[in-house]
Amino acid sequence: MALRAVIAGVSGIVGGNLAALLVSKGWEVHGLARRPETGILGVRPIAADLLKPESLRAALAGIDPTHVFFATWLRQATETENCAVNGAMVRNLLSAFDSSDSLRHVALVTGLKHYLGPFESYASQRPETPFREEMPRTPVENFYYTQEDEVFEAARRRGFTWSVHRPHTIIGYALGNAMNMGVTLAVYAAICRETGRPFVFPGSVQQWEGLTDVTDARILARHLEWAATSDAGRNQAFNIVNGDVFRWKWLWPKLATDFGIDAAPYPGRPTPLDPQLAGAGPVWAEIAAKYGLAQPDLDKLASAWHTDLDLGREMEVVTDMTQSRVAGFTDYQPTLGSFLDLFARLREDRIIPTFGLPRANGRSSDLHSVDHA
């Protein structure tokens, strides 16, 4: 039977990378978003609003997927509103396939706010690390829990299998994404290179000194495809990170080197990016004009607020991957390669300047896996 996917959020960092992988593996891929332009050859776009059930059903008419991947959300003013709106989006999409006879599996992408709590009370609970999937839900409202419950209820009613995927900070290629640390840091480094500003790590002492991890968008895509097609990946929630751990005080100078600059000494306190970049729009527009860049609008590239949220945490954040490993997913991705690969592609696509820099060493274009016989 042919594999047919509907990806909700195809224009985002998760959905775009997943779509590219599935197309390369011969899947029929339908990409759903309000503006589903991806530039990925082979993706069949579906323009629809997940909050408008009737028009959503009309847009999906005639599509009978074997798999649905949900990788989108809409931020609201309060967590109560987040629960209502983001829960409704999952419910509306799955309800649109109530008459489908072919739907086998639904995959939901959430994240580490499952453990750390929502924006309103982020990291206030200080759960013990490393985060493990069996840890109980925190005793606060959380739209991730609402989305999970919508998937669980639909699976109980319809009989399809499910998987939940909890990445850490996602590093990968996407533009105009609300949560995009890699592109934000690339833009910040380029501004520092061009203007002579010091390239200062903007986060907390705990993040600078402590262990952490991240998730490459490509390894997340492979994790999603694996769980959707593997018996061991069904009806489970999984953490998904690169597989290595690092300290920002080790990584930061290496990122600086890739831009031909020095890392500034850490000042011993946070210096958030949001206020640093608040007035940098005209500076970026000048850089874009000087180097012929594709996007002169800084606000369409950088998400300083979310980068500050991640790098400003005053606690260690490390994720356990045992459950995936035992189930058979053994891929890993060196984190330095995640950043260097991203920066290289941003230069190739004229998103950031090349500055005449030589090709970086240490790139890791291919994900690694271990096959246990």
Short mmCIF file of C-alpha atoms in Angstrom, two decimals:
data_model
loop_
_atom_site.label_atom_id
_atom_site.label_comp_id
_atom_site.label_asym_id
_atom_site.label_seq_id
_atom_site.Cartn_x
_atom_site.Cartn_y
_atom_site.Cartn_z
CA MET A 1 0.00 0.00 0.00
CA ALA A 2 1.35 3.43 -0.94
CA LEU A 3 2.31 5.74 1.93
CA ARG A 4 0.43 9.03 1.84
CA ALA A 5 1.18 11.76 4.37
CA VAL A 6 -0.60 14.93 5.37
CA ILE A 7 1.79 17.28 7.17
CA ALA A 8 0.12 20.06 9.14
CA GLY A 9 2.63 22.89 9.41
CA VAL A 10 4.57 22.04 6.25
CA SER A 11 6.03 25.56 5.97
CA GLY A 12 7.68 25.37 9.40
CA ILE A 13 11.06 24.10 10.55
CA VAL A 14 9.68 20.66 11.46
CA GLY A 15 7.20 20.21 8.63
CA GLY A 16 9.53 21.40 5.89
CA ASN A 17 12.36 19.08 6.87
CA LEU A 18 9.94 16.16 7.30
CA ALA A 19 8.38 16.81 3.89
CA ALA A 20 11.79 16.78 2.20
CA LEU A 21 12.68 13.46 3.83
CA LEU A 22 9.39 11.74 3.01
CA VAL A 23 9.46 12.89 -0.63
CA SER A 24 13.02 11.52 -0.92
CA LYS A 25 11.73 8.16 0.33
CA GLY A 26 8.91 7.95 -2.19
CA TRP A 27 5.98 9.05 -0.04
CA GLU A 28 3.05 10.97 -1.48
CA VAL A 29 3.20 14.17 0.58
CA HIS A 30 0.42 16.71 1.06
CA GLY A 31 1.62 19.82 2.86
CA LEU A 32 -0.98 21.80 4.78
CA ALA A 33 -0.58 25.38 6.01
CA ARG A 34 -2.31 28.69 5.61
CA ARG A 35 0.48 29.55 3.14
CA PRO A 36 1.94 26.17 2.19
CA GLU A 37 4.73 27.31 -0.12
CA THR A 38 7.78 25.16 0.62
CA GLY A 39 9.84 25.10 -2.54
CA ILE A 40 10.19 21.33 -2.04
CA LEU A 41 9.65 19.50 -5.31
CA GLY A 42 7.02 16.80 -4.92
CA VAL A 43 5.02 18.34 -2.06
CA ARG A 44 1.36 18.85 -2.93
CA PRO A 45 0.27 22.08 -1.20
CA ILE A 46 -3.00 22.45 0.69
CA ALA A 47 -3.92 25.99 1.74
CA ALA A 48 -6.25 25.74 4.72
CA ASP A 49 -6.94 27.15 8.19
CA LEU A 50 -7.07 24.53 10.93
CA LEU A 51 -9.45 26.72 12.92
CA LYS A 52 -12.11 26.69 10.17
CA PRO A 53 -13.50 23.12 10.17
CA GLU A 54 -15.85 23.41 7.21
CA SER A 55 -13.35 24.94 4.79
CA LEU A 56 -10.69 22.56 6.14
CA ARG A 57 -12.83 19.56 5.24
CA ALA A 58 -13.38 20.99 1.77
CA ALA A 59 -9.65 21.54 1.25
CA LEU A 60 -8.91 17.95 2.29
CA ALA A 61 -11.70 16.34 0.31
CA GLY A 62 -10.46 13.42 -1.76
CA ILE A 63 -7.23 13.03 0.24
CA ASP A 64 -7.12 9.72 2.07
CA PRO A 65 -3.83 9.65 4.01
CA THR A 66 -2.17 6.69 5.64
CA HIS A 67 -0.31 9.00 8.03
CA VAL A 68 -0.93 12.42 9.56
CA PHE A 69 1.91 14.47 11.05
CA PHE A 70 0.94 17.43 13.22
CA ALA A 71 3.74 19.99 13.57
CA THR A 72 2.19 23.41 14.07
CA TRP A 73 0.78 25.69 16.76
CA LEU A 74 -0.52 29.22 17.28
CA ARG A 75 0.62 31.28 20.25
CA GLN A 76 -2.12 32.98 22.25
CA ALA A 77 -2.12 35.56 25.05
CA THR A 78 -2.75 33.04 27.85
CA GLU A 79 -2.21 29.31 28.32
CA THR A 80 -5.97 28.82 28.67
CA GLU A 81 -6.35 30.28 25.18
CA ASN A 82 -3.39 28.23 23.96
CA CYS A 83 -5.15 25.07 25.12
CA ALA A 84 -8.43 26.02 23.46
CA VAL A 85 -6.96 27.09 20.12
CA ASN A 86 -4.21 24.50 19.69
CA GLY A 87 -6.43 21.68 20.91
CA ALA A 88 -9.08 22.71 18.40
CA MET A 89 -6.58 22.61 15.55
CA VAL A 90 -5.69 18.98 16.28
CA ARG A 91 -9.34 18.03 16.76
CA ASN A 92 -10.45 19.74 13.54
CA LEU A 93 -7.75 18.10 11.43
CA LEU A 94 -8.37 14.59 12.72
CA SER A 95 -12.14 15.05 12.45
CA ALA A 96 -11.68 15.91 8.77
CA PHE A 97 -10.54 12.31 8.24
CA ASP A 98 -13.33 10.62 10.18
CA SER A 99 -14.52 8.87 7.03
CA SER A 100 -11.02 7.75 5.99
CA ASP A 101 -10.47 4.00 5.80
CA SER A 102 -6.71 4.22 5.30
CA LEU A 103 -5.46 6.29 8.25
CA ARG A 104 -2.96 4.16 10.16
CA HIS A 105 -0.91 6.52 12.31
CA VAL A 106 -0.92 10.05 13.70
CA ALA A 107 2.31 11.69 14.92
CA LEU A 108 2.26 14.79 17.12
CA VAL A 109 5.29 17.04 17.65
CA THR A 110 5.40 18.88 20.98
CA GLY A 111 8.59 19.62 22.94
CA LEU A 112 10.32 19.97 26.27
CA LYS A 113 7.68 22.38 27.58
CA HIS A 114 5.97 19.08 28.37
CA TYR A 115 8.43 18.93 31.29
CA LEU A 116 9.31 22.61 31.77
CA GLY A 117 5.80 24.04 31.62
CA PRO A 118 4.18 26.64 29.34
CA PHE A 119 5.38 30.17 28.64
CA GLU A 120 3.41 31.61 31.58
CA SER A 121 5.26 29.46 34.13
CA TYR A 122 8.25 28.32 32.10
CA ALA A 123 10.81 26.30 34.12
CA SER A 124 9.12 27.30 37.38
CA GLN A 125 8.67 23.66 38.39
CA ARG A 126 12.43 22.87 37.98
CA PRO A 127 11.96 19.15 37.20
CA GLU A 128 14.93 16.88 37.74
CA THR A 129 17.11 16.15 34.73
CA PRO A 130 17.58 14.24 32.53
CA PHE A 131 13.99 14.43 31.33
CA ARG A 132 12.43 11.00 30.84
CA GLU A 133 9.18 10.16 29.09
CA GLU A 134 7.61 8.50 32.13
CA MET A 135 7.81 11.70 34.19
CA PRO A 136 4.31 12.88 35.19
CA ARG A 137 2.65 15.92 33.69
CA THR A 138 3.24 19.16 35.58
CA PRO A 139 0.21 20.40 37.59
CA VAL A 140 -0.49 23.41 35.35
CA GLU A 141 -2.38 24.09 32.13
CA ASN A 142 -0.30 23.11 29.11
CA PHE A 143 -1.50 23.07 25.52
CA TYR A 144 0.81 20.15 24.77
CA TYR A 145 -1.27 18.03 27.13
CA THR A 146 -4.46 19.20 25.42
CA GLN A 147 -3.07 18.28 22.01
CA GLU A 148 -1.99 14.86 23.28
CA ASP A 149 -5.42 14.19 24.72
CA GLU A 150 -7.06 15.07 21.41
CA VAL A 151 -4.83 12.55 19.63
CA PHE A 152 -5.41 9.87 22.28
CA GLU A 153 -9.19 10.28 22.11
CA ALA A 154 -9.27 10.17 18.31
CA ALA A 155 -7.03 7.08 18.32
CA ARG A 156 -9.32 5.35 20.83
CA ARG A 157 -12.34 6.15 18.69
CA ARG A 158 -10.81 5.39 15.29
CA GLY A 159 -8.28 2.67 16.04
CA PHE A 160 -5.17 4.23 14.46
CA THR A 161 -1.80 4.20 16.24
CA TRP A 162 -0.04 7.32 17.48
CA SER A 163 3.33 8.70 18.52
CA VAL A 164 4.32 11.87 20.38
CA HIS A 165 7.72 13.44 19.72
CA ARG A 166 9.37 15.81 22.22
CA PRO A 167 12.36 17.64 20.72
CA HIS A 168 14.55 20.15 22.52
CA THR A 169 15.48 23.42 20.75
CA ILE A 170 15.27 22.63 17.03
CA ILE A 171 18.21 23.61 14.82
CA GLY A 172 17.51 23.57 11.11
CA TYR A 173 16.67 25.46 7.96
CA ALA A 174 13.46 27.47 7.99
CA LEU A 175 12.69 31.13 7.46
CA GLY A 176 10.02 33.16 9.22
CA ASN A 177 9.73 30.59 12.00
CA ALA A 178 8.73 31.73 15.49
CA MET A 179 11.20 29.41 17.21
CA ASN A 180 14.44 29.37 15.25
CA MET A 181 17.59 29.68 17.34
CA GLY A 182 20.00 28.65 14.58
CA VAL A 183 18.97 31.36 12.12
CA THR A 184 18.73 33.93 14.93
CA LEU A 185 22.30 33.24 16.08
CA ALA A 186 23.53 33.32 12.47
CA VAL A 187 22.00 36.76 11.95
CA TYR A 188 23.42 37.97 15.28
CA ALA A 189 26.90 36.71 14.37
CA ALA A 190 26.70 38.35 10.94
CA ILE A 191 25.75 41.67 12.52
CA CYS A 192 28.64 41.36 14.97
CA ARG A 193 31.04 40.56 12.12
CA GLU A 194 29.90 43.51 10.02
CA THR A 195 29.63 46.14 12.77
CA GLY A 196 32.40 45.08 15.15
CA ARG A 197 29.97 44.45 18.00
CA PRO A 198 31.21 41.86 20.50
CA PHE A 199 29.80 38.37 19.94
CA VAL A 200 28.59 37.80 23.48
CA PHE A 201 26.73 34.71 24.64
CA PRO A 202 23.36 36.22 25.64
CA GLY A 203 22.16 33.57 28.09
CA SER A 204 22.37 32.65 31.75
CA VAL A 205 25.33 31.45 33.78
CA GLN A 206 23.66 28.05 34.11
CA GLN A 207 23.34 27.67 30.34
CA TRP A 208 26.89 28.86 29.74
CA GLU A 209 28.39 26.48 32.30
CA GLY A 210 25.96 23.53 32.36
CA LEU A 211 25.28 20.59 30.08
CA THR A 212 22.54 20.79 27.49
CA ASP A 213 21.46 19.33 24.14
CA VAL A 214 19.49 20.32 21.02
CA THR A 215 17.55 18.63 18.21
CA ASP A 216 18.56 18.80 14.56
CA ALA A 217 15.45 19.20 12.40
CA ARG A 218 16.72 16.40 10.15
CA ILE A 219 17.06 13.87 12.96
CA LEU A 220 13.57 14.82 14.14
CA ALA A 221 12.27 14.12 10.63
CA ARG A 222 13.89 10.70 10.65
CA HIS A 223 12.49 10.01 14.11
CA LEU A 224 8.99 10.86 12.90
CA GLU A 225 9.31 8.60 9.85
CA TRP A 226 10.75 5.78 11.97
CA ALA A 227 7.96 5.87 14.57
CA ALA A 228 5.30 6.10 11.88
CA THR A 229 6.52 2.94 10.13
CA SER A 230 7.94 0.84 12.99
CA ASP A 231 6.01 -1.46 15.30
CA ALA A 232 8.26 -0.33 18.18
CA GLY A 233 7.37 3.31 17.59
CA ARG A 234 3.64 2.96 17.98
CA ASN A 235 1.54 4.28 20.86
CA GLN A 236 4.47 5.81 22.70
CA ALA A 237 5.81 9.25 23.54
CA PHE A 238 9.51 9.78 22.75
CA ASN A 239 12.13 12.37 23.53
CA ILE A 240 14.25 13.20 20.50
CA VAL A 241 17.60 15.03 20.63
CA ASN A 242 20.86 14.77 18.69
CA GLY A 243 22.42 12.27 21.06
CA ASP A 244 25.39 14.32 22.23
CA VAL A 245 25.64 16.83 25.07
CA PHE A 246 27.64 20.06 25.18
CA ARG A 247 28.28 23.25 27.14
CA TRP A 248 27.68 26.58 25.46
CA LYS A 249 31.06 27.80 26.68
CA TRP A 250 32.56 25.07 24.43
CA LEU A 251 30.27 25.63 21.43
CA TRP A 252 30.13 29.46 21.38
CA PRO A 253 33.77 30.03 20.30
CA LYS A 254 33.36 27.42 17.55
CA LEU A 255 30.33 29.28 16.17
CA ALA A 256 32.33 32.50 16.29
CA THR A 257 35.18 30.91 14.33
CA ASP A 258 32.76 29.94 11.56
CA PHE A 259 32.03 33.67 11.10
CA GLY A 260 35.67 34.70 11.30
CA ILE A 261 35.22 36.52 14.60
CA ASP A 262 36.28 36.03 18.20
CA ALA A 263 33.87 35.05 20.92
CA ALA A 264 33.66 37.81 23.52
CA PRO A 265 34.37 36.88 27.14
CA TYR A 266 31.22 35.82 28.94
CA PRO A 267 30.16 38.75 31.18
CA GLY A 268 28.86 36.51 33.98
CA ARG A 269 25.24 37.54 33.47
CA PRO A 270 22.58 37.38 30.73
CA THR A 271 22.62 40.02 27.99
CA PRO A 272 19.42 39.06 26.10
CA LEU A 273 19.23 39.31 22.33
CA ASP A 274 15.76 40.86 22.19
CA PRO A 275 16.90 44.29 23.42
CA GLN A 276 20.21 43.94 21.56
CA LEU A 277 18.45 43.41 18.23
CA ALA A 278 15.49 45.71 18.92
CA GLY A 279 16.95 48.55 16.86
CA ALA A 280 18.99 46.47 14.44
CA GLY A 281 16.47 46.41 11.59
CA PRO A 282 18.12 49.25 9.64
CA VAL A 283 21.56 47.71 10.25
CA TRP A 284 20.41 44.41 8.78
CA ALA A 285 18.78 46.17 5.82
CA GLU A 286 22.14 47.82 5.07
CA ILE A 287 23.96 44.49 5.34
CA ALA A 288 21.41 42.87 3.03
CA ALA A 289 21.81 45.63 0.45
CA LYS A 290 25.62 45.55 0.65
CA TYR A 291 25.87 41.77 0.16
CA GLY A 292 22.82 41.20 -2.04
CA LEU A 293 20.95 39.10 0.51
CA ALA A 294 17.54 37.60 -0.16
CA GLN A 295 15.77 38.88 2.96
CA PRO A 296 16.35 42.46 4.18
CA ASP A 297 13.69 42.29 6.93
CA LEU A 298 15.30 41.25 10.21
CA ASP A 299 11.93 40.43 11.78
CA LYS A 300 11.36 37.72 9.15
CA LEU A 301 14.58 35.95 10.12
CA ALA A 302 15.33 36.35 13.81
CA SER A 303 13.22 35.15 16.75
CA ALA A 304 15.24 36.74 19.53
CA TRP A 305 12.52 36.37 22.18
CA HIS A 306 12.46 32.58 21.87
CA THR A 307 16.25 32.28 21.74
CA ASP A 308 16.37 34.33 24.94
CA LEU A 309 13.81 32.01 26.52
CA ASP A 310 15.95 28.95 25.79
CA LEU A 311 19.34 30.44 26.60
CA GLY A 312 18.09 32.29 29.66
CA ARG A 313 16.96 29.22 31.59
CA GLU A 314 18.50 29.09 35.04
CA MET A 315 18.71 25.33 35.17
CA GLU A 316 20.39 22.44 33.39
CA VAL A 317 18.31 20.99 30.56
CA VAL A 318 19.36 17.51 29.42
CA THR A 319 17.16 14.92 27.72
CA ASP A 320 17.24 11.14 28.05
CA MET A 321 17.02 9.12 24.81
CA THR A 322 16.94 5.60 26.28
CA GLN A 323 13.38 4.85 25.23
CA SER A 324 14.09 5.53 21.55
CA ARG A 325 17.38 3.65 21.66
CA VAL A 326 15.82 0.55 23.19
CA ALA A 327 13.02 0.68 20.61
CA GLY A 328 15.55 0.69 17.80
CA PHE A 329 16.14 4.32 16.79
CA THR A 330 19.91 4.75 16.94
CA ASP A 331 20.56 7.79 14.73
CA TYR A 332 22.61 10.64 16.14
CA GLN A 333 23.83 14.00 14.91
CA PRO A 334 26.85 15.93 16.24
CA THR A 335 25.55 19.32 17.37
CA LEU A 336 28.44 21.35 15.97
CA GLY A 337 27.60 19.88 12.56
CA SER A 338 23.97 20.92 12.99
CA PHE A 339 24.98 24.58 13.30
CA LEU A 340 27.73 24.53 10.67
CA ASP A 341 25.50 22.80 8.12
CA LEU A 342 22.77 25.35 8.75
CA PHE A 343 25.15 28.30 8.43
CA ALA A 344 26.53 26.88 5.18
CA ARG A 345 23.06 26.58 3.68
CA LEU A 346 22.12 30.08 4.82
CA ARG A 347 25.17 31.37 2.94
CA GLU A 348 24.38 29.31 -0.14
CA ASP A 349 20.85 30.73 -0.22
CA ARG A 350 22.08 34.30 0.37
CA ILE A 351 20.31 34.62 3.70
CA ILE A 352 23.54 35.65 5.48
CA PRO A 353 26.75 37.00 3.92
CA THR A 354 29.67 34.76 3.06
CA PHE A 355 32.17 37.47 4.04
CA GLY A 356 34.61 35.64 1.77
CA LEU A 357 35.05 32.93 4.39
CA PRO A 358 36.51 29.54 3.43
CA ARG A 359 34.38 26.42 3.67
CA ALA A 360 34.06 25.48 7.33
CA ASN A 361 35.66 22.36 8.72
CA GLY A 362 33.64 19.97 10.81
CA ARG A 363 30.48 20.02 8.74
CA SER A 364 28.33 16.96 9.14
CA SER A 365 25.89 16.84 6.29
CA ASP A 366 24.83 13.27 6.88
CA LEU A 367 23.13 11.95 9.97
CA HIS A 368 24.84 9.04 11.63
CA SER A 369 23.26 5.78 12.58
CA VAL A 370 24.37 2.55 14.13
CA ASP A 371 22.86 -0.68 12.86
CA HIS A 372 22.73 -3.31 15.59
CA ALA A 373 22.49 -6.72 14.02
#
